[in-house]
Coordinates of C-alpha atoms and ligand atoms in Angstrom, one line a residue:
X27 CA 28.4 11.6 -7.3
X28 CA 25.2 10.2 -5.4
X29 CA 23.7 6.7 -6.2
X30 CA 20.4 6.8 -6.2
X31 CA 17.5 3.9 -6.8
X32 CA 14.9 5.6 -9.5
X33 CA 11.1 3.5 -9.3
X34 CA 8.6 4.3 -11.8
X35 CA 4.9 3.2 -11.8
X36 CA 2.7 1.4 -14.0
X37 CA 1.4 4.8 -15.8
X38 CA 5.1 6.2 -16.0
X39 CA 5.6 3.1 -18.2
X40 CA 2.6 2.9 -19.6
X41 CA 3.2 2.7 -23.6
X42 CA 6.6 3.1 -25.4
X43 CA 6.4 7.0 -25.1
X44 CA 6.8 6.9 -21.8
X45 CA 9.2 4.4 -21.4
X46 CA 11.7 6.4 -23.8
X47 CA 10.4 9.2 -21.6
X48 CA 11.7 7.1 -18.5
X49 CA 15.0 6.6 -20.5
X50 CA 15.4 10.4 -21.0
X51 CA 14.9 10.6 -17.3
X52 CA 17.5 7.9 -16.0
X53 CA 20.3 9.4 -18.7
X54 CA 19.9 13.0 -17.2
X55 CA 21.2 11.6 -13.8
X56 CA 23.5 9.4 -15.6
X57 CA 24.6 12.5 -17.2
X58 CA 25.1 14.9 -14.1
X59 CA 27.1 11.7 -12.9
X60 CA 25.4 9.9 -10.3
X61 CA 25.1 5.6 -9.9
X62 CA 21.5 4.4 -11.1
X63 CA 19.7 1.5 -10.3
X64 CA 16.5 1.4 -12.0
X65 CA 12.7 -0.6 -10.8
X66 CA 10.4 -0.6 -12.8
X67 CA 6.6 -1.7 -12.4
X68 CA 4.4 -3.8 -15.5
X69 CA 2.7 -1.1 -18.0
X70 CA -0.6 0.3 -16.2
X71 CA -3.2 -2.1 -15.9
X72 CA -1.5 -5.0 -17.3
X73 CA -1.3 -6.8 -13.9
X74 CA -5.0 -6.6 -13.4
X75 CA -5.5 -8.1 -17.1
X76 CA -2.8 -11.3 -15.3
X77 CA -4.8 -11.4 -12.1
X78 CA -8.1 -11.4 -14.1
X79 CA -6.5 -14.1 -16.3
X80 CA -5.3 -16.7 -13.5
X81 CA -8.7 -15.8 -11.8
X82 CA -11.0 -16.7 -14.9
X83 CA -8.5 -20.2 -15.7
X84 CA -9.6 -21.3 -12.3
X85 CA -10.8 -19.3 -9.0
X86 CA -8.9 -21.2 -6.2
X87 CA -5.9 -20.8 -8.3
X88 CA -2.6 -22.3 -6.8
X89 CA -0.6 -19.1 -5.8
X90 CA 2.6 -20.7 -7.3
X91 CA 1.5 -20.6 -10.6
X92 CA -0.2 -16.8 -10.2
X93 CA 2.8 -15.3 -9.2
X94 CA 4.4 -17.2 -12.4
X95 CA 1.9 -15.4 -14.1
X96 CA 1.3 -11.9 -12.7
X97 CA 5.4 -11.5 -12.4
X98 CA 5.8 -11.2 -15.9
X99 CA 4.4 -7.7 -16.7
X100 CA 7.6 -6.4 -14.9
X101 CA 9.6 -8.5 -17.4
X102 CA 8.2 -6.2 -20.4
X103 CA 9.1 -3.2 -19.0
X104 CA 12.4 -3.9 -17.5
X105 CA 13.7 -5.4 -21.0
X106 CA 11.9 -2.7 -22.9
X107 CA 13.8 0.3 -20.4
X108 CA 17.3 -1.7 -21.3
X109 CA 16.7 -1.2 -24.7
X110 CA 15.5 2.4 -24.7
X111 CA 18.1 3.0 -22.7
X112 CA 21.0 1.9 -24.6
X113 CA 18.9 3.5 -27.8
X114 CA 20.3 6.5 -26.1
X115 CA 23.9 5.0 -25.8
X116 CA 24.0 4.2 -22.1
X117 CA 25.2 0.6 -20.8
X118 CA 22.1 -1.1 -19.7
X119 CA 20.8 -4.6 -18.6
X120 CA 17.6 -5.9 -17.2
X121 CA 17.9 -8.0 -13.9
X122 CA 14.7 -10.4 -13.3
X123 CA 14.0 -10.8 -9.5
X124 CA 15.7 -14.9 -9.7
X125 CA 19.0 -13.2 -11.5
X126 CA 19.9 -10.8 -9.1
X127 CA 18.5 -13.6 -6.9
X128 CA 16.3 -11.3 -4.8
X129 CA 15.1 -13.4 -2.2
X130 CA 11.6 -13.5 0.0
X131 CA 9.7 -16.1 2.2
X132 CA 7.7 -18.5 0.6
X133 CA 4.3 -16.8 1.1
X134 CA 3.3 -16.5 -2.7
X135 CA 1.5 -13.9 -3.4
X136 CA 1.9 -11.7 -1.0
X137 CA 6.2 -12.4 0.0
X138 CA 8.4 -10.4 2.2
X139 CA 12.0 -9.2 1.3
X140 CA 14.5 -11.6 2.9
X141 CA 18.0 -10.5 1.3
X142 CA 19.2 -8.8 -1.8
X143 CA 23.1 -9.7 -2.5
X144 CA 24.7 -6.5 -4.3
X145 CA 28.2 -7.4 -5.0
X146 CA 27.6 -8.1 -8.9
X147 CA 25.3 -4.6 -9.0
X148 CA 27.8 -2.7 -7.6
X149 CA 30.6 -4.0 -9.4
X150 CA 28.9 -3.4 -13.1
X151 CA 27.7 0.5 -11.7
X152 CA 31.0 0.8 -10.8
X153 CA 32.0 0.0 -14.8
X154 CA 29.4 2.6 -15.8
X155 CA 26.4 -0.2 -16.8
X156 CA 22.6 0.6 -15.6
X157 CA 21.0 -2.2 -13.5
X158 CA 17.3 -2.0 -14.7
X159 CA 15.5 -4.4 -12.2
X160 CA 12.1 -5.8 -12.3
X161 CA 10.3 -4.7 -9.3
X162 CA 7.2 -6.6 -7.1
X163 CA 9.2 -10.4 -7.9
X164 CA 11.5 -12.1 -6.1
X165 CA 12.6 -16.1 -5.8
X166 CA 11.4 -18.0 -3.0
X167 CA 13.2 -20.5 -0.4
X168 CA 11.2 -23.2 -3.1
X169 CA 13.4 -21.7 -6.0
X170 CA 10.1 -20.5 -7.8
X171 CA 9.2 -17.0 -8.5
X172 CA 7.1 -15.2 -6.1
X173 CA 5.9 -11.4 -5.6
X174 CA 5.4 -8.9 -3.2
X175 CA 1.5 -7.9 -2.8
X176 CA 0.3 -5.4 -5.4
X177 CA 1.9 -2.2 -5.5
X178 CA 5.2 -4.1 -4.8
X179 CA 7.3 -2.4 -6.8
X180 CA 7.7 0.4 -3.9
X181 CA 8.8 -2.4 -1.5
X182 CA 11.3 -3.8 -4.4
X183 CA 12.4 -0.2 -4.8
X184 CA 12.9 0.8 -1.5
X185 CA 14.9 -2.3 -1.1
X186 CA 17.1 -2.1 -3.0
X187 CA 18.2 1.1 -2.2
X188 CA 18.6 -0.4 1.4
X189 CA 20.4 -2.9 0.2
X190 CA 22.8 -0.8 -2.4
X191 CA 23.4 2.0 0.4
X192 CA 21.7 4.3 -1.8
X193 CA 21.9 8.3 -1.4
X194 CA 18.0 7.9 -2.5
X195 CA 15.4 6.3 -3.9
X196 CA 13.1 8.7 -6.0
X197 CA 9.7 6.9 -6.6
X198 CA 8.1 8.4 -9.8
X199 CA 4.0 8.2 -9.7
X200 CA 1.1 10.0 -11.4
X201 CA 1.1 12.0 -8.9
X202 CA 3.6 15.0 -8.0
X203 CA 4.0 14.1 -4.3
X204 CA 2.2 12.6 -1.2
X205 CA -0.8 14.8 -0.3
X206 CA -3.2 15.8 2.6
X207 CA -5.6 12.9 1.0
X208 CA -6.0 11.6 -2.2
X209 CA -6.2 14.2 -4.7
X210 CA -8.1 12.5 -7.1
X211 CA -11.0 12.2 -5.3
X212 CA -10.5 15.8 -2.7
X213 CA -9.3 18.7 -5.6
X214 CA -8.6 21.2 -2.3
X215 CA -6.3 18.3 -1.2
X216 CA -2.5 19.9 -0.4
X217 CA 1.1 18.6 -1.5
X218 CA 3.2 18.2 1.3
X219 CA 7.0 18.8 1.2
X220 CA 7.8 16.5 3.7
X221 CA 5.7 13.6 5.7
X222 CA 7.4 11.5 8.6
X223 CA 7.9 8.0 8.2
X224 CA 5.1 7.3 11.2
X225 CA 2.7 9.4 9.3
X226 CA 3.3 7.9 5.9
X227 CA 3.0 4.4 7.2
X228 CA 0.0 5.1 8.6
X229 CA -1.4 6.9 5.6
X230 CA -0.1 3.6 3.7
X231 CA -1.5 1.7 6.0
X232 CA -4.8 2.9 6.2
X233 CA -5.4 2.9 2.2
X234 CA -3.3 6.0 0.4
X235 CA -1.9 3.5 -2.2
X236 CA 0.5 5.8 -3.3
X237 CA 3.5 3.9 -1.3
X238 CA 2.8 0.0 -0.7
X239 CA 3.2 -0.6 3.6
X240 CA 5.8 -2.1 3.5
X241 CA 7.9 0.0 1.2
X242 CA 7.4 2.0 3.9
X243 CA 8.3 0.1 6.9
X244 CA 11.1 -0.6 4.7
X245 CA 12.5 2.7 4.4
X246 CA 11.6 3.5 8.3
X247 CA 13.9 0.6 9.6
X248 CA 16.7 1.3 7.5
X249 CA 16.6 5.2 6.8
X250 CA 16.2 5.2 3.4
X251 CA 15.4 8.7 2.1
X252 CA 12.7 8.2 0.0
X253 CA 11.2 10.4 -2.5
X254 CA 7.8 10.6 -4.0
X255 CA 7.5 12.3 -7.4
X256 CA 5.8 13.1 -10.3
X257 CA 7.3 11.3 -13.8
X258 CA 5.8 13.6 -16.0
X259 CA 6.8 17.2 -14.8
X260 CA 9.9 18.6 -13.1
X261 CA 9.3 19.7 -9.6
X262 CA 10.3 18.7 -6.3
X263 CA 8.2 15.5 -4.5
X264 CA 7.4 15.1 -1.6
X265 CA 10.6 13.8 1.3
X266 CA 9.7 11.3 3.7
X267 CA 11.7 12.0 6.9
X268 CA 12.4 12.0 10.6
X269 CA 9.8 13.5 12.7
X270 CA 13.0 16.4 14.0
X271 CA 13.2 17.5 10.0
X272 CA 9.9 18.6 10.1
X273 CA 9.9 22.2 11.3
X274 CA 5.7 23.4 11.5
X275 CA 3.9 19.8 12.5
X276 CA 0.5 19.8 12.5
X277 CA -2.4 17.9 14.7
X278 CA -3.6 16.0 11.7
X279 CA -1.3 15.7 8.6
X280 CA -3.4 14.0 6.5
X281 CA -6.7 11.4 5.7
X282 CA -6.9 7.9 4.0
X283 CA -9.6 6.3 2.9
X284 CA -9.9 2.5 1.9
X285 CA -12.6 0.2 0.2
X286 CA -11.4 -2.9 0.7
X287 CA -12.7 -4.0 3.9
X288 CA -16.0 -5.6 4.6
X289 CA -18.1 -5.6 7.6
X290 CA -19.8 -8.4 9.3
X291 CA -22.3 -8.2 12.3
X292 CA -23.3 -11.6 14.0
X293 CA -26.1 -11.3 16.2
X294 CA -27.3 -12.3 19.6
X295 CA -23.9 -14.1 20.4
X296 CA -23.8 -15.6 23.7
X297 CA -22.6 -13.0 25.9
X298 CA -19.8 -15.4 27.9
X299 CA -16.3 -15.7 28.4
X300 CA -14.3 -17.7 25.4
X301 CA -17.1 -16.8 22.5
X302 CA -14.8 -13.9 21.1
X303 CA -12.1 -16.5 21.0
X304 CA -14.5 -19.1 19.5
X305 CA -15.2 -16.8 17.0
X306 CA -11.9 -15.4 16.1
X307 CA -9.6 -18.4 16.4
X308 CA -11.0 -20.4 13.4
X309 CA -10.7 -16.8 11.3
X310 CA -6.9 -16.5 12.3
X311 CA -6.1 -20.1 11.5
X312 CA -8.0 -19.4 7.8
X313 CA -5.1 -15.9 7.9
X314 CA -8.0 -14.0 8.3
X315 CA -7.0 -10.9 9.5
X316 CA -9.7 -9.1 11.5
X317 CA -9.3 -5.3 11.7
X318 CA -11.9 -3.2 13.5
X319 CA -14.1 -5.1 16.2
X320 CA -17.0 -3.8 18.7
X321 CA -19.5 -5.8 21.0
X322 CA -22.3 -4.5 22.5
X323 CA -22.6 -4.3 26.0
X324 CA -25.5 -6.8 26.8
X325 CA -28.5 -5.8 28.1
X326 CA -29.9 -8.8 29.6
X327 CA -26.6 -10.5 30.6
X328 CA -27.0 -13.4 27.8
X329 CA -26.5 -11.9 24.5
X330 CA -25.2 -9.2 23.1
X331 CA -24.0 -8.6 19.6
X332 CA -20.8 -8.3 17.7
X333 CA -19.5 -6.5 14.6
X334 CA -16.0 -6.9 12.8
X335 CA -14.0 -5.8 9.8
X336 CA -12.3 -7.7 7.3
X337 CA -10.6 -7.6 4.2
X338 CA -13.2 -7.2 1.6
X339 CA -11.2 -10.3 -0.3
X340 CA -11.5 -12.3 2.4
X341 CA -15.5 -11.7 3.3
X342 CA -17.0 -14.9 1.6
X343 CA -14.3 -17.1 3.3
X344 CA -15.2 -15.4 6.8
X345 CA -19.0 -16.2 5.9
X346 CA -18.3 -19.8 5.2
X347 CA -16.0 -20.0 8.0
X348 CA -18.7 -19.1 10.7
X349 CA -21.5 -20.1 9.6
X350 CA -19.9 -23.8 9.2
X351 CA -19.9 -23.2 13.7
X352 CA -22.7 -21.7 13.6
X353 CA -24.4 -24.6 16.0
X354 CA -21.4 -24.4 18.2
X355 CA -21.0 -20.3 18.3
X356 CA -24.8 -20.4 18.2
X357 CA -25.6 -16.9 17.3
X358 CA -28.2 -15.8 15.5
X359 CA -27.8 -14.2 12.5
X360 CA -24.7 -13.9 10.2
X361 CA -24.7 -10.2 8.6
X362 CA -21.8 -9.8 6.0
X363 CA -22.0 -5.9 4.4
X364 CA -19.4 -4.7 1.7
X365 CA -20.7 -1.8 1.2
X366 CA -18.2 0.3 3.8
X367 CA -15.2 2.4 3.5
X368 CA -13.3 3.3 6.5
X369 CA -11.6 7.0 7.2
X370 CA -8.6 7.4 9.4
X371 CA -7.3 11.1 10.2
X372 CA -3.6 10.5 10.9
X373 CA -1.2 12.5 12.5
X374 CA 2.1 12.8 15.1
X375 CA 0.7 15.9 16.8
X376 CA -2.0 13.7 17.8
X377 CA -0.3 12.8 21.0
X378 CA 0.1 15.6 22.9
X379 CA -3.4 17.5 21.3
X380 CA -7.1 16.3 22.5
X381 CA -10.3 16.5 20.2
X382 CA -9.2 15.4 17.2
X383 CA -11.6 12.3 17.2
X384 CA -14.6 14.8 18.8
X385 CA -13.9 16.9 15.6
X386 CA -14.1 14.2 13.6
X387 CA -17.5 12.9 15.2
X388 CA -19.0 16.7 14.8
X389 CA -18.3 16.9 11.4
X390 CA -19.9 13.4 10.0
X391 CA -22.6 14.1 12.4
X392 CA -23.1 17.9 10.9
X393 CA -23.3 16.0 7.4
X394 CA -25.7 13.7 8.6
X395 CA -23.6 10.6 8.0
X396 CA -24.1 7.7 10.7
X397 CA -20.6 6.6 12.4
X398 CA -20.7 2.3 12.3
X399 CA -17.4 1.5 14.0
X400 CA -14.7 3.5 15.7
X401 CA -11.0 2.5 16.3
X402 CA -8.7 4.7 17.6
X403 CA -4.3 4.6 18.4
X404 CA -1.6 6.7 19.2
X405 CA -1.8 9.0 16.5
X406 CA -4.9 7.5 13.9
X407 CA -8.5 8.1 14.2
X408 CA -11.1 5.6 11.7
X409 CA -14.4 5.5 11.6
X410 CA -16.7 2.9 9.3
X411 CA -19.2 4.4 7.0
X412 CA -21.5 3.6 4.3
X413 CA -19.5 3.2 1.5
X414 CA -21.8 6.1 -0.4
X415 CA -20.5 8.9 1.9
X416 CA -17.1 8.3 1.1
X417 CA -16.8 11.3 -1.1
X418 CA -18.9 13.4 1.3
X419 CA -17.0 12.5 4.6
X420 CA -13.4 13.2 3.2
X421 CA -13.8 16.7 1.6
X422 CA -15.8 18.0 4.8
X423 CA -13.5 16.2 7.3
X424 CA -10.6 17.9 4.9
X425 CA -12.1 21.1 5.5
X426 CA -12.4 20.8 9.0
X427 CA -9.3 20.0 10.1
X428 CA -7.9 22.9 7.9
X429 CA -5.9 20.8 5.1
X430 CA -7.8 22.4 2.0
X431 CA -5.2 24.2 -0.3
X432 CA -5.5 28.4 0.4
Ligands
LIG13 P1 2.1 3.8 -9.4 O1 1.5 3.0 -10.5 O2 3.0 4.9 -9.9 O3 2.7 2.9 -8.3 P2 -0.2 4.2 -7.7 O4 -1.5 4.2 -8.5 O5 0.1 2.9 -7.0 O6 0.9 4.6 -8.7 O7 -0.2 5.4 -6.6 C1 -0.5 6.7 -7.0 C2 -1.9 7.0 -6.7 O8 -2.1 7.0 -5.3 C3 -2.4 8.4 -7.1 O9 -2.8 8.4 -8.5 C4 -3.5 8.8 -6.2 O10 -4.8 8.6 -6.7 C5 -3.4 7.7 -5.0 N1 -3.3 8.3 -3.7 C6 -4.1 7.9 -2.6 N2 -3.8 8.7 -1.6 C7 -2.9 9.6 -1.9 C8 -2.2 10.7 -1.2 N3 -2.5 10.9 0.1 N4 -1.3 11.4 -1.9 C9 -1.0 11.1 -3.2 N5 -1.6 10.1 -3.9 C10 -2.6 9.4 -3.3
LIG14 N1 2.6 -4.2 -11.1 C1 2.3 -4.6 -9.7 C2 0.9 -4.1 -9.4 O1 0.2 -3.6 -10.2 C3 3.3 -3.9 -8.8 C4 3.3 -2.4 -8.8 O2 2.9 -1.8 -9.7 O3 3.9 -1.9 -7.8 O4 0.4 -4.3 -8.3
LIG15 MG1 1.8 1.8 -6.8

């Protein structure tokens, strides 16, 4: 007998179908008899009908009342899988993120994982009853409901399988596994049987939605096995593991794209010591968080220019934020630019192989496509490009660093 933690996405659940689907699913492991604990995300696209919701009753919303609001798609689908569930005879109950209570930090919106008590879990699994929990919510040290970012559910997943000592936790997607990129937008892109933790957090990290972050950094600090699968066939996922279960590793594993950050340039900054910190200071005390960053090296020793990335969300409040110091930062012009997606090549081998960025350079460069920012760590590679190319950049750069399916 294994206990495993099952997760299934938004377009696993998307209409009753698929929930009884799901139901057939979670009774054919009940049946071969393993422990289940089931998460389960709101039906496919009915947290972005919430979102849009809070967001058109009032645009600085209080983020108490969203995650009031946005939570409750998960409450559907949990009840909904009880009852499909025991449709099928099988003892089942549906456990809202306050009942269990799973508990986060107070940072609505967007809350971390604190503690998940398991002693009444276990003890009903042990008396044969499915736990069918709502994923992405939690309760907050405020006693009010909060959630976990979008895409949560993976963190509420993984977990929970932490927590319950899990043999597993199988997360069913659209998808039949983590790939070399996305495949929706790369058709050559390549299933991989297993990905290490490093690699997949990155990935995540970088854009590949398929896992949230943290689910990941989640399943790396307590060595959960995790699974990534597809809900609608039967075939192996894809295993993420410890960098020694990996027999063949290659240089780069795989490519991530994302859209959601913005670029601004600010021009002819005073080029002295303490205007980088003049300019990023008031951004981190707005929780601004800046990603890439270059300055130019000045070429007459007074100014020089300055260009940064940062969450696309977050671009109008960076504007306001600087050009409200404009007379004390005194640059002198305020470029914001949304139109950018940034590329990362990610892999281990990285570390002990050279040219992986000079390939990466050649290639755009062989397509024509102009390189705006660079940032670079132990085993990641991103550039900044006009968001147009995005298509373009990833299917050669797949091709070039040999990832397209034979
Ligand atoms: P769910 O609703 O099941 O949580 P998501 O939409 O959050 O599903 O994640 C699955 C999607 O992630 C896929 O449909 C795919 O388009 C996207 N994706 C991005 N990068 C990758 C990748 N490297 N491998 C697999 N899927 C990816
Ligand atoms: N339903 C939430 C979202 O769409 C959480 C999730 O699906 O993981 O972001
Ligand atoms: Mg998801």
């Amino acid at each position: 007998m294994a206990r495993i933690v099952q997760k299934f996405g938004g377009t696993s659940v998307a209409d009753i179908d698929r929930i009884r689907a799901v139901a057939d699913r979670v009774k054919r492991e009940i049946d071969a008899g393993n422990e289940i604990a089931v998460v389960v995300s709101a039906m496919a696209g009915a947290t972005n009908q919430l979102v849009e919701w809070t967001r058109q009753t009032c645009t600085l919303h209080d983020a108490r009342e969203y995650d009031a609001v946005v939570a409750s798609g998960e409450q559907v689908t949990a009840g909904l899988l009880a009852l499909a569930l025991q449709d099928r005879g099988i003892n089942a109950r549906s456990w809202l993120g306050w009942q269990i209570p799973i508990r986060t930090d107070g940072i609505h919106g967007k809350a971390r994982i604190r503690d998940i008590p398991t002693e009444e879990l276990v003890r009903r699994m042990g008396e044969g009853q499915v736990a069918v929990v709502a994923g992405f919510q939690g309760l907050g040290p405020d006693n009010r409901i909060t959630t976990l970012g979008r895409g949560g559910s993976d963190t509420s997943a993984v977990a929970l399988a932490a927590a319950l000592q899990a043999d597993r936790c199988d997360i069913f997607t659209d998808v039949d596994g983590v790939y070399t990129t996305d495949p929706r937008i790369v058709a050559k892109a390549r299933k991989l049987d297993r990905i290490t933790y490093e690699e997949m957090l990155e990935l995540a990290s970088q854009g590949a939605k398929v896992l949230q972050t943290r689910s990941v950094e989640m399943a790396m600090n307590h060595r959960v096995r995790v699974q990534v699968l597809s809900s609608f066939i039967d075939a192996p996922g894809t295993l993420v593991v410890d960098e020694d279960e990996i027999v063949e590793q290659q240089v780069v594993s795989g490519i991530a794209y994302s859209r959601d950050e913005a670029k601004v340039t600010l021009l002819k900054v005073a080029d002295r010591p303490g205007v980088a910190a003049a300019i990023f200071g008031p951004l981190a005390e707005h929780a601004i968080n800046v990603d890439m960053i270059v300055q130019n090296i000045s070429e007459d020793g007074r100014f020089t220019d300055l260009t940064f990335t940062v969450g696309k969300a977050d671009l109008a409040r960076t504007v306001k934020v600087l050009e409200d110091r404009r007379g004390q930062l005194g640059f002198a012009a305020l470029k914001p630019d949304p139109n950018v997606v940034k590329i990362s090549v990610i892999g281990v081998g990285m570390r002990s192989h050279a040219g992986v960025a000079q390939q990466m350079f050649k290639t755009l460069a062989e397509k024509n496509i102009n390189i705006q920012v660079i940032s670079t760590s132990e085993i990641k590679v991103s550039v900044l490009l006009a968001e147009e190319y995005t298509e373009l950049a990833l299917r050669a750069l797949h091709t070039a660093y040999g990832l397209d399916a034979g």
